[in-house]
PDB file of C-alpha atoms and ligand atoms in Angstrom:
ATOM      1  CA  MET A  30     -18.598 -34.571   9.315  1.00  0.00           C
ATOM      2  CA  LYS A  31     -20.868 -33.489  12.628  1.00  0.00           C
ATOM      3  CA  LEU A  32     -19.271 -30.428  14.553  1.00  0.00           C
ATOM      4  CA  GLN A  33     -20.069 -30.137  17.997  1.00  0.00           C
ATOM      5  CA  PHE A  34     -20.134 -26.007  19.380  1.00  0.00           C
ATOM      6  CA  THR A  35     -21.213 -24.067  21.652  1.00  0.00           C
ATOM      7  CA  LYS A  36     -22.041 -20.173  21.304  1.00  0.00           C
ATOM      8  CA  MET A  37     -21.061 -17.654  23.461  1.00  0.00           C
ATOM      9  CA  GLN A  38     -20.698 -14.045  24.248  1.00  0.00           C
ATOM     10  CA  GLY A  39     -18.903 -11.604  26.715  1.00  0.00           C
ATOM     11  CA  LEU A  40     -20.906  -8.015  26.456  1.00  0.00           C
ATOM     12  CA  GLY A  41     -21.930  -8.905  23.344  1.00  0.00           C
ATOM     13  CA  ASN A  42     -19.376  -9.699  21.400  1.00  0.00           C
ATOM     14  CA  ASP A  43     -20.038 -13.183  20.503  1.00  0.00           C
ATOM     15  CA  PHE A  44     -18.108 -16.837  20.013  1.00  0.00           C
ATOM     16  CA  MET A  45     -18.460 -20.001  18.395  1.00  0.00           C
ATOM     17  CA  VAL A  46     -16.411 -21.572  20.540  1.00  0.00           C
ATOM     18  CA  ILE A  47     -15.218 -25.669  19.455  1.00  0.00           C
ATOM     19  CA  ASP A  48     -13.972 -28.184  21.542  1.00  0.00           C
ATOM     20  CA  GLY A  49     -10.535 -29.039  19.694  1.00  0.00           C
ATOM     21  CA  VAL A  50      -9.537 -31.470  22.550  1.00  0.00           C
ATOM     22  CA  ASN A  51     -12.242 -33.932  22.471  1.00  0.00           C
ATOM     23  CA  GLN A  52     -12.522 -33.312  18.370  1.00  0.00           C
ATOM     24  CA  GLN A  53      -9.986 -32.820  15.059  1.00  0.00           C
ATOM     25  CA  VAL A  54     -10.603 -29.769  14.558  1.00  0.00           C
ATOM     26  CA  LYS A  55      -9.354 -28.956  10.514  1.00  0.00           C
ATOM     27  CA  LEU A  56     -10.775 -25.717   8.951  1.00  0.00           C
ATOM     28  CA  SER A  57     -10.337 -23.443   6.092  1.00  0.00           C
ATOM     29  CA  THR A  58     -10.727 -20.051   6.217  1.00  0.00           C
ATOM     30  CA  ASP A  59     -13.808 -20.379   3.711  1.00  0.00           C
ATOM     31  CA  THR A  60     -15.237 -22.577   5.679  1.00  0.00           C
ATOM     32  CA  ILE A  61     -14.895 -20.090   9.222  1.00  0.00           C
ATOM     33  CA  ARG A  62     -16.282 -17.251   7.172  1.00  0.00           C
ATOM     34  CA  GLN A  63     -19.278 -18.943   6.021  1.00  0.00           C
ATOM     35  CA  LEU A  64     -19.824 -20.023   9.969  1.00  0.00           C
ATOM     36  CA  GLY A  65     -19.608 -16.758  11.121  1.00  0.00           C
ATOM     37  CA  ASP A  66     -22.018 -15.333   8.465  1.00  0.00           C
ATOM     38  CA  ARG A  67     -25.132 -14.426  10.572  1.00  0.00           C
ATOM     39  CA  HIS A  68     -27.645 -14.875   8.240  1.00  0.00           C
ATOM     40  CA  PHE A  69     -26.279 -18.094   5.839  1.00  0.00           C
ATOM     41  CA  GLY A  70     -24.165 -19.361   9.352  1.00  0.00           C
ATOM     42  CA  ILE A  71     -23.832 -19.347  12.745  1.00  0.00           C
ATOM     43  CA  GLY A  72     -22.522 -15.437  12.860  1.00  0.00           C
ATOM     44  CA  PHE A  73     -20.205 -14.439  15.262  1.00  0.00           C
ATOM     45  CA  ASP A  74     -17.128 -12.173  16.340  1.00  0.00           C
ATOM     46  CA  GLN A  75     -14.823 -14.162  16.456  1.00  0.00           C
ATOM     47  CA  LEU A  76     -14.342 -18.604  16.741  1.00  0.00           C
ATOM     48  CA  LEU A  77     -12.488 -20.003  19.528  1.00  0.00           C
ATOM     49  CA  LEU A  78     -10.429 -22.938  18.925  1.00  0.00           C
ATOM     50  CA  VAL A  79      -9.554 -24.903  22.584  1.00  0.00           C
ATOM     51  CA  GLU A  80      -6.773 -27.046  21.872  1.00  0.00           C
ATOM     52  CA  ASN A  81      -4.382 -28.892  24.663  1.00  0.00           C
ATOM     53  CA  SER A  82      -0.956 -27.681  24.212  1.00  0.00           C
ATOM     54  CA  PRO A  83       2.063 -29.612  24.501  1.00  0.00           C
ATOM     55  CA  ARG A  84       3.886 -27.316  27.023  1.00  0.00           C
ATOM     56  CA  ALA A  85       3.887 -29.041  31.320  1.00  0.00           C
ATOM     57  CA  ASP A  86       2.996 -26.143  32.222  1.00  0.00           C
ATOM     58  CA  ILE A  87       0.456 -25.241  30.295  1.00  0.00           C
ATOM     59  CA  ASP A  88      -3.087 -26.182  30.494  1.00  0.00           C
ATOM     60  CA  PHE A  89      -4.595 -25.396  27.334  1.00  0.00           C
ATOM     61  CA  SER A  90      -4.016 -23.743  23.442  1.00  0.00           C
ATOM     62  CA  TYR A  91      -6.204 -20.358  22.762  1.00  0.00           C
ATOM     63  CA  ARG A  92      -6.376 -19.850  19.178  1.00  0.00           C
ATOM     64  CA  ILE A  93      -8.817 -17.075  17.645  1.00  0.00           C
ATOM     65  CA  PHE A  94     -10.289 -16.232  14.754  1.00  0.00           C
ATOM     66  CA  ASN A  95     -12.203 -13.439  13.185  1.00  0.00           C
ATOM     67  CA  ASN A  96     -15.276 -14.062  11.430  1.00  0.00           C
ATOM     68  CA  ASP A  97     -13.324 -12.737   8.260  1.00  0.00           C
ATOM     69  CA  GLY A  98     -11.050 -16.143   8.349  1.00  0.00           C
ATOM     70  CA  GLY A  99      -8.052 -14.478   9.246  1.00  0.00           C
ATOM     71  CA  GLU A 100      -6.175 -15.929  12.308  1.00  0.00           C
ATOM     72  CA  VAL A 101      -5.575 -13.521  15.490  1.00  0.00           C
ATOM     73  CA  GLU A 102      -2.919 -13.264  18.123  1.00  0.00           C
ATOM     74  CA  GLN A 103      -5.556 -12.408  21.498  1.00  0.00           C
ATOM     75  CA  CYS A 104      -9.163 -12.400  22.491  1.00  0.00           C
ATOM     76  CA  GLY A 105     -10.292 -10.796  25.547  1.00  0.00           C
ATOM     77  CA  ASN A 106     -13.620 -11.390  26.583  1.00  0.00           C
ATOM     78  CA  GLY A 107     -12.996 -15.022  24.582  1.00  0.00           C
ATOM     79  CA  ALA A 108     -10.407 -15.462  26.753  1.00  0.00           C
ATOM     80  CA  ARG A 109     -13.584 -15.180  29.541  1.00  0.00           C
ATOM     81  CA  CYS A 110     -15.576 -17.361  27.714  1.00  0.00           C
ATOM     82  CA  PHE A 111     -12.941 -20.011  26.493  1.00  0.00           C
ATOM     83  CA  ALA A 112     -12.298 -20.241  30.565  1.00  0.00           C
ATOM     84  CA  ARG A 113     -16.048 -20.944  31.250  1.00  0.00           C
ATOM     85  CA  PHE A 114     -16.616 -23.535  28.399  1.00  0.00           C
ATOM     86  CA  VAL A 115     -13.545 -25.656  29.647  1.00  0.00           C
ATOM     87  CA  HIS A 116     -14.918 -25.799  33.022  1.00  0.00           C
ATOM     88  CA  ASP A 117     -18.442 -26.351  31.997  1.00  0.00           C
ATOM     89  CA  LYS A 118     -17.259 -29.138  30.141  1.00  0.00           C
ATOM     90  CA  LYS A 119     -15.577 -30.669  32.053  1.00  0.00           C
ATOM     91  CA  LEU A 120     -12.282 -30.527  30.344  1.00  0.00           C
ATOM     92  CA  SER A 121     -10.049 -28.863  33.708  1.00  0.00           C
ATOM     93  CA  LEU A 122     -11.194 -29.250  36.895  1.00  0.00           C
ATOM     94  CA  LYS A 123      -9.217 -25.714  37.547  1.00  0.00           C
ATOM     95  CA  LYS A 124     -10.359 -22.559  38.920  1.00  0.00           C
ATOM     96  CA  GLU A 125      -7.145 -20.519  36.618  1.00  0.00           C
ATOM     97  CA  ILE A 126      -5.956 -22.115  34.018  1.00  0.00           C
ATOM     98  CA  ALA A 127      -2.671 -21.413  32.192  1.00  0.00           C
ATOM     99  CA  VAL A 128      -4.047 -20.298  28.468  1.00  0.00           C
ATOM    100  CA  GLU A 129      -1.350 -20.480  25.366  1.00  0.00           C
ATOM    101  CA  THR A 130      -2.481 -17.197  22.741  1.00  0.00           C
ATOM    102  CA  ALA A 131      -0.509 -16.988  19.697  1.00  0.00           C
ATOM    103  CA  ARG A 132       1.411 -13.703  21.608  1.00  0.00           C
ATOM    104  CA  GLY A 133       2.304 -15.045  24.833  1.00  0.00           C
ATOM    105  CA  VAL A 134       0.507 -17.042  28.309  1.00  0.00           C
ATOM    106  CA  ILE A 135      -2.814 -15.415  30.342  1.00  0.00           C
ATOM    107  CA  TYR A 136      -4.271 -16.961  32.932  1.00  0.00           C
ATOM    108  CA  PRO A 137      -8.007 -16.820  33.369  1.00  0.00           C
ATOM    109  CA  ARG A 138      -9.751 -17.345  36.651  1.00  0.00           C
ATOM    110  CA  LEU A 139     -12.698 -18.230  37.454  1.00  0.00           C
ATOM    111  CA  GLU A 140     -14.685 -16.123  40.321  1.00  0.00           C
ATOM    112  CA  ASP A 141     -17.265 -16.702  42.823  1.00  0.00           C
ATOM    113  CA  ASN A 142     -19.521 -14.363  42.057  1.00  0.00           C
ATOM    114  CA  GLY A 143     -19.767 -16.099  38.009  1.00  0.00           C
ATOM    115  CA  HIS A 144     -17.456 -13.278  36.600  1.00  0.00           C
ATOM    116  CA  VAL A 145     -14.316 -14.093  34.819  1.00  0.00           C
ATOM    117  CA  SER A 146     -11.082 -12.412  36.159  1.00  0.00           C
ATOM    118  CA  VAL A 147      -7.817 -12.661  33.156  1.00  0.00           C
ATOM    119  CA  ASN A 148      -4.399 -11.712  33.915  1.00  0.00           C
ATOM    120  CA  MET A 149      -4.109 -10.286  30.453  1.00  0.00           C
ATOM    121  CA  GLY A 150      -0.346 -10.524  29.738  1.00  0.00           C
ATOM    122  CA  VAL A 151       1.772  -6.968  30.649  1.00  0.00           C
ATOM    123  CA  PRO A 152       1.124  -4.292  27.401  1.00  0.00           C
ATOM    124  CA  GLN A 153       3.885  -3.515  24.610  1.00  0.00           C
ATOM    125  CA  PHE A 154       4.321   0.268  23.234  1.00  0.00           C
ATOM    126  CA  THR A 155       6.683   0.304  20.797  1.00  0.00           C
ATOM    127  CA  PRO A 156       5.885   0.879  17.259  1.00  0.00           C
ATOM    128  CA  LYS A 157       7.649  -1.904  16.405  1.00  0.00           C
ATOM    129  CA  GLU A 158       5.997  -4.115  18.540  1.00  0.00           C
ATOM    130  CA  ILE A 159       2.306  -3.070  17.779  1.00  0.00           C
ATOM    131  CA  PRO A 160       3.629  -2.824  14.364  1.00  0.00           C
ATOM    132  CA  PHE A 161       3.385   0.789  13.639  1.00  0.00           C
ATOM    133  CA  LEU A 162       5.121   2.364  11.483  1.00  0.00           C
ATOM    134  CA  ALA A 163       6.013   6.042  13.360  1.00  0.00           C
ATOM    135  CA  ASP A 164       6.729   9.283  11.627  1.00  0.00           C
ATOM    136  CA  ALA A 165      10.555   9.309  12.948  1.00  0.00           C
ATOM    137  CA  ILE A 166      13.125   7.328  14.417  1.00  0.00           C
ATOM    138  CA  GLU A 167      11.270   7.029  18.006  1.00  0.00           C
ATOM    139  CA  GLU A 168      13.703   6.873  20.754  1.00  0.00           C
ATOM    140  CA  GLY A 169      11.608   4.224  22.873  1.00  0.00           C
ATOM    141  CA  ASP A 170       7.964   4.609  23.232  1.00  0.00           C
ATOM    142  CA  ARG A 171       5.929   7.612  22.457  1.00  0.00           C
ATOM    143  CA  VAL A 172       2.634   7.884  24.518  1.00  0.00           C
ATOM    144  CA  ILE A 173       1.125   9.962  21.814  1.00  0.00           C
ATOM    145  CA  HIS A 174       1.744   9.501  18.025  1.00  0.00           C
ATOM    146  CA  SER A 175      -0.126  12.002  15.027  1.00  0.00           C
ATOM    147  CA  LEU A 176      -1.556   9.889  12.301  1.00  0.00           C
ATOM    148  CA  ASP A 177      -2.759  11.759   9.617  1.00  0.00           C
ATOM    149  CA  VAL A 178      -5.980  10.340   7.623  1.00  0.00           C
ATOM    150  CA  ASP A 179      -6.841  12.172   4.186  1.00  0.00           C
ATOM    151  CA  GLY A 180      -5.258  15.560   5.454  1.00  0.00           C
ATOM    152  CA  VAL A 181      -6.737  15.100   9.187  1.00  0.00           C
ATOM    153  CA  SER A 182      -4.690  14.505  11.988  1.00  0.00           C
ATOM    154  CA  PHE A 183      -5.225  12.614  15.031  1.00  0.00           C
ATOM    155  CA  GLU A 184      -3.687  11.456  18.348  1.00  0.00           C
ATOM    156  CA  ILE A 185      -3.201   8.533  19.091  1.00  0.00           C
ATOM    157  CA  SER A 186      -1.613   6.057  21.529  1.00  0.00           C
ATOM    158  CA  VAL A 187      -1.041   2.670  20.246  1.00  0.00           C
ATOM    159  CA  VAL A 188      -0.808  -0.389  22.475  1.00  0.00           C
ATOM    160  CA  SER A 189      -0.808  -4.124  22.213  1.00  0.00           C
ATOM    161  CA  MET A 190      -1.998  -6.788  23.865  1.00  0.00           C
ATOM    162  CA  GLY A 191      -1.030  -9.165  21.773  1.00  0.00           C
ATOM    163  CA  ASN A 192      -3.075  -7.700  18.744  1.00  0.00           C
ATOM    164  CA  PRO A 193      -3.048  -4.368  18.119  1.00  0.00           C
ATOM    165  CA  HIS A 194      -4.831  -0.997  19.354  1.00  0.00           C
ATOM    166  CA  ALA A 195      -4.594   2.495  18.282  1.00  0.00           C
ATOM    167  CA  VAL A 196      -6.748   4.558  20.620  1.00  0.00           C
ATOM    168  CA  GLN A 197      -8.019   8.043  20.753  1.00  0.00           C
ATOM    169  CA  VAL A 198      -9.672  10.680  23.311  1.00  0.00           C
ATOM    170  CA  VAL A 199     -13.099  11.936  22.255  1.00  0.00           C
ATOM    171  CA  ALA A 200     -15.788  13.772  24.362  1.00  0.00           C
ATOM    172  CA  ASP A 201     -18.326  11.803  23.654  1.00  0.00           C
ATOM    173  CA  VAL A 202     -18.112   8.327  22.396  1.00  0.00           C
ATOM    174  CA  GLU A 203     -21.918   8.462  21.056  1.00  0.00           C
ATOM    175  CA  ALA A 204     -20.848  11.652  18.467  1.00  0.00           C
ATOM    176  CA  ALA A 205     -16.885  10.124  17.747  1.00  0.00           C
ATOM    177  CA  PRO A 206     -16.661   8.904  14.053  1.00  0.00           C
ATOM    178  CA  VAL A 207     -16.322   5.278  14.557  1.00  0.00           C
ATOM    179  CA  ALA A 208     -18.449   4.232  11.565  1.00  0.00           C
ATOM    180  CA  SER A 209     -16.037   6.185   9.124  1.00  0.00           C
ATOM    181  CA  ILE A 210     -13.187   6.785  10.918  1.00  0.00           C
ATOM    182  CA  GLY A 211     -12.611   3.290  12.160  1.00  0.00           C
ATOM    183  CA  PRO A 212     -12.173   1.632   9.146  1.00  0.00           C
ATOM    184  CA  LYS A 213      -9.819   4.166   7.604  1.00  0.00           C
ATOM    185  CA  ILE A 214      -7.159   4.054  10.602  1.00  0.00           C
ATOM    186  CA  GLU A 215      -7.737   0.344  11.087  1.00  0.00           C
ATOM    187  CA  ASN A 216      -6.426  -0.325   7.306  1.00  0.00           C
ATOM    188  CA  HIS A 217      -3.856   3.283   7.369  1.00  0.00           C
ATOM    189  CA  PRO A 218      -0.904   1.983   5.492  1.00  0.00           C
ATOM    190  CA  GLN A 219       1.159   3.038   9.067  1.00  0.00           C
ATOM    191  CA  PHE A 220      -0.438  -0.294  10.596  1.00  0.00           C
ATOM    192  CA  PRO A 221       0.911  -3.259   8.537  1.00  0.00           C
ATOM    193  CA  SER A 222      -1.240  -5.969  10.292  1.00  0.00           C
ATOM    194  CA  LYS A 223      -3.818  -3.816  10.537  1.00  0.00           C
ATOM    195  CA  VAL A 224      -4.732  -1.868  13.610  1.00  0.00           C
ATOM    196  CA  ASN A 225      -8.313  -2.210  15.751  1.00  0.00           C
ATOM    197  CA  VAL A 226      -9.514   1.484  16.744  1.00  0.00           C
ATOM    198  CA  GLY A 227     -10.758   2.098  19.784  1.00  0.00           C
ATOM    199  CA  PHE A 228     -12.413   5.378  20.939  1.00  0.00           C
ATOM    200  CA  MET A 229     -12.267   6.097  24.521  1.00  0.00           C
ATOM    201  CA  GLN A 230     -14.349   9.244  26.190  1.00  0.00           C
ATOM    202  CA  ILE A 231     -12.925  10.434  29.806  1.00  0.00           C
ATOM    203  CA  ILE A 232     -15.795  10.253  32.654  1.00  0.00           C
ATOM    204  CA  SER A 233     -13.797   9.881  35.522  1.00  0.00           C
ATOM    205  CA  ARG A 234     -10.436   9.254  37.090  1.00  0.00           C
ATOM    206  CA  ASP A 235     -12.323   5.821  37.359  1.00  0.00           C
ATOM    207  CA  GLU A 236     -14.498   5.656  34.207  1.00  0.00           C
ATOM    208  CA  ILE A 237     -14.014   5.609  30.500  1.00  0.00           C
ATOM    209  CA  LYS A 238     -16.822   4.920  28.216  1.00  0.00           C
ATOM    210  CA  LEU A 239     -15.525   2.837  24.785  1.00  0.00           C
ATOM    211  CA  ARG A 240     -16.141   2.159  21.601  1.00  0.00           C
ATOM    212  CA  VAL A 241     -14.177  -0.650  19.563  1.00  0.00           C
ATOM    213  CA  PHE A 242     -13.862  -0.644  15.843  1.00  0.00           C
ATOM    214  CA  GLU A 243     -12.560  -3.932  15.428  1.00  0.00           C
ATOM    215  CA  ARG A 244      -9.662  -5.271  13.026  1.00  0.00           C
ATOM    216  CA  ALA A 245     -11.974  -7.531  10.640  1.00  0.00           C
ATOM    217  CA  ALA A 246     -15.484  -7.653  12.465  1.00  0.00           C
ATOM    218  CA  GLY A 247     -16.150  -4.072  13.029  1.00  0.00           C
ATOM    219  CA  GLU A 248     -17.705  -2.402  15.732  1.00  0.00           C
ATOM    220  CA  THR A 249     -18.571  -5.094  18.614  1.00  0.00           C
ATOM    221  CA  LEU A 250     -20.349  -4.337  21.706  1.00  0.00           C
ATOM    222  CA  ALA A 251     -17.770  -4.905  23.142  1.00  0.00           C
ATOM    223  CA  CYS A 252     -13.997  -5.637  22.958  1.00  0.00           C
ATOM    224  CA  GLY A 253     -11.463  -7.297  25.773  1.00  0.00           C
ATOM    225  CA  THR A 254      -8.041  -6.366  24.807  1.00  0.00           C
ATOM    226  CA  GLY A 255     -10.142  -2.995  23.726  1.00  0.00           C
ATOM    227  CA  ALA A 256     -11.019  -2.376  26.981  1.00  0.00           C
ATOM    228  CA  CYS A 257      -7.059  -2.782  28.395  1.00  0.00           C
ATOM    229  CA  ALA A 258      -5.485  -1.349  25.827  1.00  0.00           C
ATOM    230  CA  ALA A 259      -7.816   1.742  25.925  1.00  0.00           C
ATOM    231  CA  VAL A 260      -7.187   1.616  29.858  1.00  0.00           C
ATOM    232  CA  VAL A 261      -3.148   1.690  29.918  1.00  0.00           C
ATOM    233  CA  ALA A 262      -3.050   4.680  26.956  1.00  0.00           C
ATOM    234  CA  GLY A 263      -5.372   6.537  29.576  1.00  0.00           C
ATOM    235  CA  ILE A 264      -3.233   5.888  32.633  1.00  0.00           C
ATOM    236  CA  ARG A 265       0.104   6.575  30.586  1.00  0.00           C
ATOM    237  CA  ARG A 266      -1.608  10.188  29.036  1.00  0.00           C
ATOM    238  CA  GLY A 267      -1.535  10.351  32.880  1.00  0.00           C
ATOM    239  CA  LEU A 268      -5.956  10.663  32.814  1.00  0.00           C
ATOM    240  CA  LEU A 269      -6.906   7.257  34.823  1.00  0.00           C
ATOM    241  CA  ASN A 270      -5.949   5.958  37.904  1.00  0.00           C
ATOM    242  CA  PRO A 271      -5.195   1.586  38.453  1.00  0.00           C
ATOM    243  CA  ARG A 272      -8.353   0.486  38.078  1.00  0.00           C
ATOM    244  CA  VAL A 273     -11.196   1.760  35.935  1.00  0.00           C
ATOM    245  CA  ARG A 274     -14.970   0.620  34.895  1.00  0.00           C
ATOM    246  CA  VAL A 275     -14.984   0.402  31.338  1.00  0.00           C
ATOM    247  CA  ILE A 276     -18.683   1.267  30.203  1.00  0.00           C
ATOM    248  CA  THR A 277     -19.010  -0.891  26.744  1.00  0.00           C
ATOM    249  CA  HIS A 278     -22.763  -1.115  24.628  1.00  0.00           C
ATOM    250  CA  GLY A 279     -22.656  -4.872  25.468  1.00  0.00           C
ATOM    251  CA  GLY A 280     -22.178  -3.622  29.540  1.00  0.00           C
ATOM    252  CA  GLU A 281     -19.039  -3.172  32.116  1.00  0.00           C
ATOM    253  CA  LEU A 282     -15.874  -4.517  32.323  1.00  0.00           C
ATOM    254  CA  THR A 283     -13.580  -3.401  35.401  1.00  0.00           C
ATOM    255  CA  ILE A 284      -9.627  -3.022  33.959  1.00  0.00           C
ATOM    256  CA  ALA A 285      -6.636  -2.302  36.375  1.00  0.00           C
ATOM    257  CA  TRP A 286      -3.337  -1.559  35.492  1.00  0.00           C
ATOM    258  CA  GLU A 287      -0.372  -0.607  38.006  1.00  0.00           C
ATOM    259  CA  GLY A 288       2.582   0.011  35.574  1.00  0.00           C
ATOM    260  CA  ASN A 289       5.628  -0.524  33.735  1.00  0.00           C
ATOM    261  CA  SER A 290       6.709  -4.362  33.056  1.00  0.00           C
ATOM    262  CA  GLN A 291       2.961  -5.127  35.170  1.00  0.00           C
ATOM    263  CA  ALA A 292       0.303  -7.528  33.874  1.00  0.00           C
ATOM    264  CA  VAL A 293      -2.906  -5.935  32.990  1.00  0.00           C
ATOM    265  CA  TRP A 294      -6.088  -7.377  34.124  1.00  0.00           C
ATOM    266  CA  MET A 295      -9.388  -7.834  33.391  1.00  0.00           C
ATOM    267  CA  THR A 296     -12.821  -9.386  34.695  1.00  0.00           C
ATOM    268  CA  GLY A 297     -15.884  -9.449  33.650  1.00  0.00           C
ATOM    269  CA  PRO A 298     -18.950 -12.153  32.901  1.00  0.00           C
ATOM    270  CA  ALA A 299     -19.288 -14.946  30.723  1.00  0.00           C
ATOM    271  CA  VAL A 300     -21.938 -16.483  29.113  1.00  0.00           C
ATOM    272  CA  THR A 301     -23.438 -19.540  27.064  1.00  0.00           C
ATOM    273  CA  VAL A 302     -25.911 -18.764  24.898  1.00  0.00           C
ATOM    274  CA  PHE A 303     -26.373 -22.683  23.114  1.00  0.00           C
ATOM    275  CA  ASP A 304     -24.857 -25.514  22.713  1.00  0.00           C
ATOM    276  CA  GLY A 305     -24.787 -26.435  18.874  1.00  0.00           C
ATOM    277  CA  THR A 306     -23.862 -29.099  16.279  1.00  0.00           C
ATOM    278  CA  ILE A 307     -23.188 -28.806  12.144  1.00  0.00           C
ATOM    279  CA  ASN A 308     -23.139 -30.708   9.143  1.00  0.00           C
ATOM    280  CA  LEU A 309     -19.393 -30.480   7.561  1.00  0.00           C
ATOM    281  CA  GLN A 310     -18.750 -30.521   4.105  1.00  0.00           C
ATOM    282  CA  GLY A 311     -15.678 -31.651   2.073  1.00  0.00           C
ATOM    283  CA  GLU A 312     -12.236 -31.581   3.489  1.00  0.00           C
ATOM    284  CA  GLU A 313     -13.269 -30.082   6.994  1.00  0.00           C
ATOM    285  CA  TYR A 314     -13.857 -32.729   8.805  1.00  0.00           C
ATOM    286  CA  ALA A 315     -14.430 -32.756  13.059  1.00  0.00           C
ATOM    287  CA  ALA A 316     -13.279 -36.530  13.979  1.00  0.00           C
TER     288      ALA A 316
HETATM  289  N1  API B  29     -10.776  -8.474  15.984  1.00  0.00           N
HETATM  290  C1  API B  29      -9.758  -8.737  17.507  1.00  0.00           C
HETATM  291  C2  API B  29      -9.780  -9.295  17.716  1.00  0.00           C
HETATM  292  C3  API B  29     -10.934  -9.749  18.681  1.00  0.00           C
HETATM  293  C4  API B  29     -10.616  -8.691  20.218  1.00  0.00           C
HETATM  294  C5  API B  29     -11.858  -8.997  20.859  1.00  0.00           C
HETATM  295  N2  API B  29     -12.803  -9.201  20.559  1.00  0.00           N
HETATM  296  C6  API B  29     -11.381  -9.223  22.557  1.00  0.00           C
HETATM  297  O1  API B  29     -12.347  -8.544  23.789  1.00  0.00           O
HETATM  298  O2  API B  29     -10.423  -8.592  22.657  1.00  0.00           O
HETATM  299  C7  API B  29      -7.779  -8.068  16.403  1.00  0.00           C
HETATM  300  O3  API B  29      -8.426  -8.439  15.179  1.00  0.00           O
HETATM  301  O4  API B  29      -7.194  -8.078  17.162  1.00  0.00           O
END
């Protein structure tokens, strides 16, 4: 069966976006993995599925799959592309939409300058919410945890944006051990659902550089929820102001958070690369 899709990117974090409103889509884990392969398939960091929501107060349901085929809770760069997609495909005429994910509702808004702003919801910090198996019984949530990785202690901040993040401050992101330490922390036994690993360099109280070794996707050119988590961690550590420019290898994001139980706001680009059609085999289908 033929499946229509759109290839999109947010700061080089790239996606296969599928309209599950006008197509009935059923994809196995293996098929998602094959589609995500950059040599034998289409190639993407994540696959984003757009579906109707049964709730009257929600415009769409948003499902996210890493390129290993696993479904996850949230994707920030993907949220901006989601909003651009539903507008350009005329699935909604609204400038601001309510989108339900596995871990809460987010509110993307199309800006006049072509960027997209997203209310990414309220960050969570308690080990249980990450989930993170802390060393001691924690009172509430600690800003910095020590994590032992092969006998070396790393000072990490844990933040959930719906998906789990472990953020550390480094002197120079370009010299950071992203490829070696990233997978060790991603798969650390104290993260029962694994974790996205952020390496943040503080340039000033208003600017950071960031690299993220993403759970199940490896290092990406940018990570939207990773940028939110890094800024929240930096503010909680007393290192950053409430509005921060985040410089990634794929480009820049603006992240704002007023603290406590306020939502995190993310603003950045969302770009359509091409539309395509692919033939699905076997029990996969798109009607
Ligand atoms: N790898 C992430 C999902 C994609 C997040 C990232 N692409 C973003 O822009 O937030 C996870 O397993 O939680």
